[in-house]
Coordinates of C-alpha atoms in Angstrom, one line a residue:
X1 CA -15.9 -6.4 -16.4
X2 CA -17.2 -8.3 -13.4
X3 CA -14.1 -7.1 -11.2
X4 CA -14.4 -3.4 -11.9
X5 CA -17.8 -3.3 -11.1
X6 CA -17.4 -5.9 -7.7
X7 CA -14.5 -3.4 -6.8
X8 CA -16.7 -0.2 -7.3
X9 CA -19.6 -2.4 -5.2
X10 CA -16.8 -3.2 -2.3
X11 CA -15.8 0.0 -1.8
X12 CA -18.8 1.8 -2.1
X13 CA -20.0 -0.4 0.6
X14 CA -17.1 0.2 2.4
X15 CA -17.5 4.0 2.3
X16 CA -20.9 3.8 3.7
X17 CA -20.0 1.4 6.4
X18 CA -17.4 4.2 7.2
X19 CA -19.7 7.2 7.1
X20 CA -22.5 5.2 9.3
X21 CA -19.9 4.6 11.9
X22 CA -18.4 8.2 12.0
X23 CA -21.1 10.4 10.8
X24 CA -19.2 11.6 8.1
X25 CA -15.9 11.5 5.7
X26 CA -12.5 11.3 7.8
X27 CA -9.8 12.5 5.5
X28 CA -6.8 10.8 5.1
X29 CA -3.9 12.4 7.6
X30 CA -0.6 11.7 8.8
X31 CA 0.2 12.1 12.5
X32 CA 3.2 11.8 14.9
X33 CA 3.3 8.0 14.9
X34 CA 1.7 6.7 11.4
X35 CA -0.4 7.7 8.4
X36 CA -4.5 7.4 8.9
X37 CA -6.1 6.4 5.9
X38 CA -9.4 7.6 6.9
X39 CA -12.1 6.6 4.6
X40 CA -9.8 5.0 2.1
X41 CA -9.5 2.0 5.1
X42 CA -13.0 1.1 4.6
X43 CA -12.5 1.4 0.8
X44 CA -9.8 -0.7 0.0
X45 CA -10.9 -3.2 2.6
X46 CA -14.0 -3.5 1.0
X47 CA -13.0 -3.2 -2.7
X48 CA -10.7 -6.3 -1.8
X49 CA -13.1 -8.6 0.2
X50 CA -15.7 -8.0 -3.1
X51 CA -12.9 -9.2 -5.5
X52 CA -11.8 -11.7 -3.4
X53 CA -15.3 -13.5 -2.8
X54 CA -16.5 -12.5 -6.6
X55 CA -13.1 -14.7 -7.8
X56 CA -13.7 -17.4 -5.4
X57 CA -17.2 -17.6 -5.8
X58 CA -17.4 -17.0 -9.7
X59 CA -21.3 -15.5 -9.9
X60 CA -22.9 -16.8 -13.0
X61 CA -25.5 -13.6 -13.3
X62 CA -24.8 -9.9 -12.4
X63 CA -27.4 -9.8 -9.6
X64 CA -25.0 -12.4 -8.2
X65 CA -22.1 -10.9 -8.6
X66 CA -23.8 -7.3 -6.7
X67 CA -25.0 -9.6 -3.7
X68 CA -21.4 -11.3 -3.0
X69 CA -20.4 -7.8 -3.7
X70 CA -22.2 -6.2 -0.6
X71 CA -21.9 -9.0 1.4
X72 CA -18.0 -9.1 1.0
X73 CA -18.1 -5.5 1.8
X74 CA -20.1 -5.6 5.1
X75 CA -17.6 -9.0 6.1
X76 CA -14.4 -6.4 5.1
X77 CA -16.1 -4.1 7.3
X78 CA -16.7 -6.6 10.5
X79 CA -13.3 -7.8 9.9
X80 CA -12.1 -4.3 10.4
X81 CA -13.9 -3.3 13.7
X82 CA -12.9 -7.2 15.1
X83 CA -8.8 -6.5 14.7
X84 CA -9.9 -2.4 16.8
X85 CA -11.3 -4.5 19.5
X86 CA -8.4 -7.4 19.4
X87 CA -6.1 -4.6 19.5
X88 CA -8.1 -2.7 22.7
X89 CA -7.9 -5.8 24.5
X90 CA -4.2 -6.0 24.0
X91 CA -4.0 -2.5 25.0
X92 CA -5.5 -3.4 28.4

C-alpha cells in the first residue's frame, strides 16, 4: 500500500513541478527526431524517485512516507532540469 500511494505522491509532484515551469500541461507528441513525453517526463521521474527513496528509506508512519514522497519528487525534478543544462553546455 505504501508504494501506490508514494507513486501517486511522486508523480503528482512531478506534474506540478511541470505545470509551474511551463504554465500549463504539454501533451505528449512525436516530432521529426524523437517522441516528447511532455508531462508524463515529470511524472514518471517523479513517481520513480518517491518509490525509490520510500524503499530505501522504509518510513515507519504515513506522514513519513508523504514527506520522502515530495521530497523525492522535487529531487526527480532538479535532477531533470541539471541533465537540460548538462546537455546545453554540450551543445555549446
Amino acid at each position: 500500500m505504501n508504494i501506490i500511494f508514494s507513486l501517486v505522491i511522486g508523480g503528482s509532484v512531478g506534474i506540478i513541478g511541470h505545470v509551474r515551469k511551463y504554465g500549463k500541461i504539454v501533451m505528449p507528441r512525436k516530432t521529426k527526431r524523437f517522441i516528447y513525453l511532455g508531462f508524463l517526463e515529470e511524472l514518471l521521474l517523479g513517481a520513480v524517485a518517491a518509490l525509490l527513496l520510500v524503499l530505501y528509506a522504509a518510513p515507519n508512519s504515513f506522514v513519513e512516507m508523504i514527506i520522502f514522497s515530495i521530497i523525492a519528487g522535487i529531487g526527480g525534478d532538479a535532477v531533470l532540469n541539471r541533465f537540460k543544462l548538462l546537455k546545453q553546455d554540450s551543445d555549446k
